[in-house]
Every structure is written in structure tokens, then in C-alpha cells.
Amino acid sequence: MALGLVLFSRMGRRSFAPIALVLLIAACDSVEDRVAAHYERAEALYAEGSTQKAVLEYRNALQLDSEHAPSHMRMGEVAEEKGDLQAAFRRYKRVTEIDRENYEARVKLTRFFTIADELTEAEESFEIAKALRPDDIGTYILRAAISLRQDDLETMR
């Protein structure tokens, strides 16, 4: 033990620090890898029906990367399943802020705006969805839902 201390003191701190740094970096995954690992565990847990455990993993991913759109999306879906529509709305909105071209989040957000009679916002969100996937059946359904809320049956034709 004394020999180890003598060798350490002879190496000096300057020569030990770079070695320690290299070992530390090699031992750590990148943030992206850790986010992906949390998300993958969360998805597996969610598929098994362990929603609470999955939510913890999604949160872990979001703590590392607050703009991880897939975790926000799934958290929105979990909130919607639980009936927490305000939380679901906030998550879907966040996904569309992070990834403007996320069609699934855009459809859900447009649906929420339509149900809430926020028809101006519904129209704006619909236009983005339509630009993303003009031929998707979901886009036609959004148009019909908004038109029904507006009592505008001519637009549906």
C-alpha cells in the first residue's frame, strides 16, 4: 500500500489527470446514448403494460434531453389514456414546437383545438397537417371535424 502511494506521488497529479479523464470518458456513454437507452426501456415497459415504470424512464430521458420529442409524445399518450387531457395537450403542443413536422402530434393537437372550440388554432394546425400529409385519411378527418364544429358543411365536400 505504501508503495502505491509512493508511486502515485511520484507520478504527480499532472500525469494522472489525463489518464483519469480518458478512463472517465471511455466509461460514459454519450447523452444521446443514455437518452436512447431510457427511451428503449420505457417503450419495453409500456408495451408490457408497466405504464408507471415507463413514465419514470420517459422522465429520465427528458431530464437528459428536454427536447426529446418521442418521450414527450408518449407522455402525452399516457396522459390522454389516464384522462388528463390538459397534460396530454401540453405534451402534444411541446412535440409540435420541437418537431414542427410531427404529423401524429399535429393531428392530436388539432383534434384538441377542435374539441375546445379553438377553431382559429384548429385551422392553423390543420393547415400544417395538410401540408405534411395532404392525402392522408387523418387529414380529411380533421377537415371534416373542423367543418362540423363551424357548421360549414360546404367545406366538407
Coordinates of C-alpha atoms in Angstrom, one line a residue:
M1 CA 0.0 0.0 0.0
A2 CA 2.8 2.4 0.9
L3 CA 4.5 1.5 -2.4
G4 CA 1.3 2.5 -4.3
L5 CA 1.2 5.9 -2.5
V6 CA 4.9 6.5 -3.3
L7 CA 4.3 5.6 -7.0
F8 CA 1.2 7.8 -7.1
S9 CA 3.1 10.8 -5.5
R10 CA 6.0 10.3 -8.0
M11 CA 3.6 10.2 -11.0
G12 CA 2.3 13.6 -9.9
R13 CA -1.1 14.9 -10.4
R14 CA -0.4 16.3 -13.9
S15 CA 0.3 12.9 -15.4
F16 CA -2.5 11.1 -13.6
A17 CA -5.3 13.6 -14.5
P18 CA -5.2 12.9 -18.3
I19 CA -5.3 9.2 -17.7
A20 CA -8.3 9.6 -15.3
L21 CA -10.0 11.8 -17.8
V22 CA -9.6 9.3 -20.7
L23 CA -10.9 6.5 -18.4
L24 CA -13.8 8.6 -17.4
I25 CA -14.8 9.5 -20.9
A26 CA -14.4 5.9 -22.1
A27 CA -16.7 4.6 -19.3
C28 CA -19.5 7.1 -20.1
D29 CA -22.0 6.8 -22.9
S30 CA -22.9 9.9 -24.7
V31 CA -26.0 11.8 -23.6
E32 CA -27.8 10.7 -26.8
D33 CA -27.0 7.0 -26.0
R34 CA -28.3 7.4 -22.5
V35 CA -31.5 9.1 -23.7
A36 CA -32.0 6.3 -26.3
A37 CA -31.4 3.7 -23.6
H38 CA -34.0 5.3 -21.3
Y39 CA -36.5 5.6 -24.1
E40 CA -36.0 2.0 -25.2
R41 CA -36.5 0.7 -21.7
A42 CA -39.6 2.9 -21.4
E43 CA -41.1 1.6 -24.6
A44 CA -40.5 -2.0 -23.5
L45 CA -42.1 -1.3 -20.1
Y46 CA -45.0 0.5 -21.8
A47 CA -45.5 -2.5 -24.2
E48 CA -45.6 -4.8 -21.1
G49 CA -48.3 -2.6 -19.5
S50 CA -46.0 -1.2 -16.8
T51 CA -47.0 2.3 -17.5
Q52 CA -45.8 3.9 -14.2
K53 CA -42.3 2.4 -14.7
A54 CA -42.3 3.5 -18.3
V55 CA -43.2 7.1 -17.3
L56 CA -40.2 7.1 -15.0
E57 CA -38.0 6.1 -17.9
Y58 CA -39.5 8.7 -20.2
R59 CA -38.9 11.3 -17.5
N60 CA -35.3 10.2 -17.2
A61 CA -34.8 10.6 -20.9
L62 CA -36.4 14.1 -20.7
Q63 CA -34.1 15.1 -17.8
L64 CA -31.2 14.4 -20.1
D65 CA -32.7 15.9 -23.2
S66 CA -35.7 18.2 -22.6
E67 CA -36.4 18.3 -26.3
H68 CA -36.7 14.5 -26.8
A69 CA -39.9 14.6 -28.9
P70 CA -40.7 10.8 -28.8
S71 CA -40.7 10.9 -24.9
H72 CA -43.0 13.9 -24.9
M73 CA -45.3 12.2 -27.4
R74 CA -45.6 9.0 -25.4
M75 CA -46.1 11.0 -22.2
G76 CA -48.9 12.8 -23.9
E77 CA -50.5 9.5 -24.9
V78 CA -50.2 8.2 -21.4
A79 CA -51.8 11.4 -20.0
E80 CA -54.6 11.0 -22.6
E81 CA -55.2 7.4 -21.6
K82 CA -55.4 8.5 -18.0
G83 CA -57.9 11.2 -18.9
D84 CA -55.5 14.1 -18.1
L85 CA -56.4 16.0 -21.2
Q86 CA -54.6 19.2 -20.2
A87 CA -51.3 17.3 -19.7
A88 CA -51.8 15.5 -23.0
F89 CA -52.5 18.8 -24.8
R90 CA -49.3 20.4 -23.3
R91 CA -47.2 17.4 -24.4
Y92 CA -48.5 17.3 -27.9
K93 CA -48.0 21.1 -28.2
R94 CA -44.5 20.6 -27.0
V95 CA -43.8 18.0 -29.6
T96 CA -45.0 20.3 -32.3
E97 CA -42.8 23.0 -31.0
I98 CA -39.8 20.7 -31.0
D99 CA -40.6 18.9 -34.3
R100 CA -42.9 21.0 -36.4
E101 CA -43.2 18.2 -38.9
N102 CA -44.5 15.6 -36.4
Y103 CA -47.8 14.6 -38.1
E104 CA -49.1 12.4 -35.3
A105 CA -48.7 15.2 -32.7
R106 CA -50.2 17.7 -35.1
V107 CA -53.3 15.6 -35.6
K108 CA -53.8 15.2 -31.9
L109 CA -53.2 18.9 -31.2
T110 CA -55.7 19.9 -34.0
R111 CA -58.2 17.5 -32.5
F112 CA -57.8 19.1 -29.1
F113 CA -58.2 22.6 -30.5
T114 CA -61.3 21.5 -32.4
I115 CA -63.0 19.9 -29.4
A116 CA -62.2 23.0 -27.3
D117 CA -63.8 25.2 -30.0
E118 CA -60.5 27.0 -30.5
L119 CA -61.3 26.9 -34.2
T120 CA -58.7 29.5 -35.4
E121 CA -55.9 27.4 -33.8
A122 CA -57.5 24.3 -35.2
E123 CA -57.5 25.7 -38.7
E124 CA -53.8 26.8 -38.3
S125 CA -52.8 23.4 -37.0
F126 CA -54.8 21.7 -39.7
E127 CA -53.1 23.6 -42.5
I128 CA -49.7 22.4 -41.2
A129 CA -51.0 18.8 -41.0
K130 CA -52.4 19.1 -44.5
A131 CA -49.0 20.4 -45.8
L132 CA -47.3 17.4 -44.2
R133 CA -49.6 14.7 -45.5
P134 CA -52.2 16.1 -47.9
D135 CA -53.5 12.6 -49.0
D136 CA -53.7 11.0 -45.5
I137 CA -57.1 10.0 -44.3
G138 CA -56.4 11.6 -41.0
T139 CA -56.1 14.9 -42.7
Y140 CA -59.5 14.5 -44.3
I141 CA -61.0 13.6 -40.9
L142 CA -59.5 16.7 -39.3
R143 CA -61.0 18.9 -42.1
A144 CA -64.4 17.2 -41.5
A145 CA -64.3 17.7 -37.8
I146 CA -63.4 21.3 -38.0
S147 CA -66.1 21.9 -40.6
L148 CA -68.7 20.3 -38.4
R149 CA -67.7 22.5 -35.5
Q150 CA -68.0 25.5 -37.7
D151 CA -71.4 24.3 -39.1
D152 CA -69.7 24.7 -42.5
L153 CA -70.9 21.6 -44.4
E154 CA -69.9 23.1 -47.8
T155 CA -66.1 22.8 -46.9
M156 CA -66.5 19.1 -46.2
R157 CA -67.4 18.4 -49.8

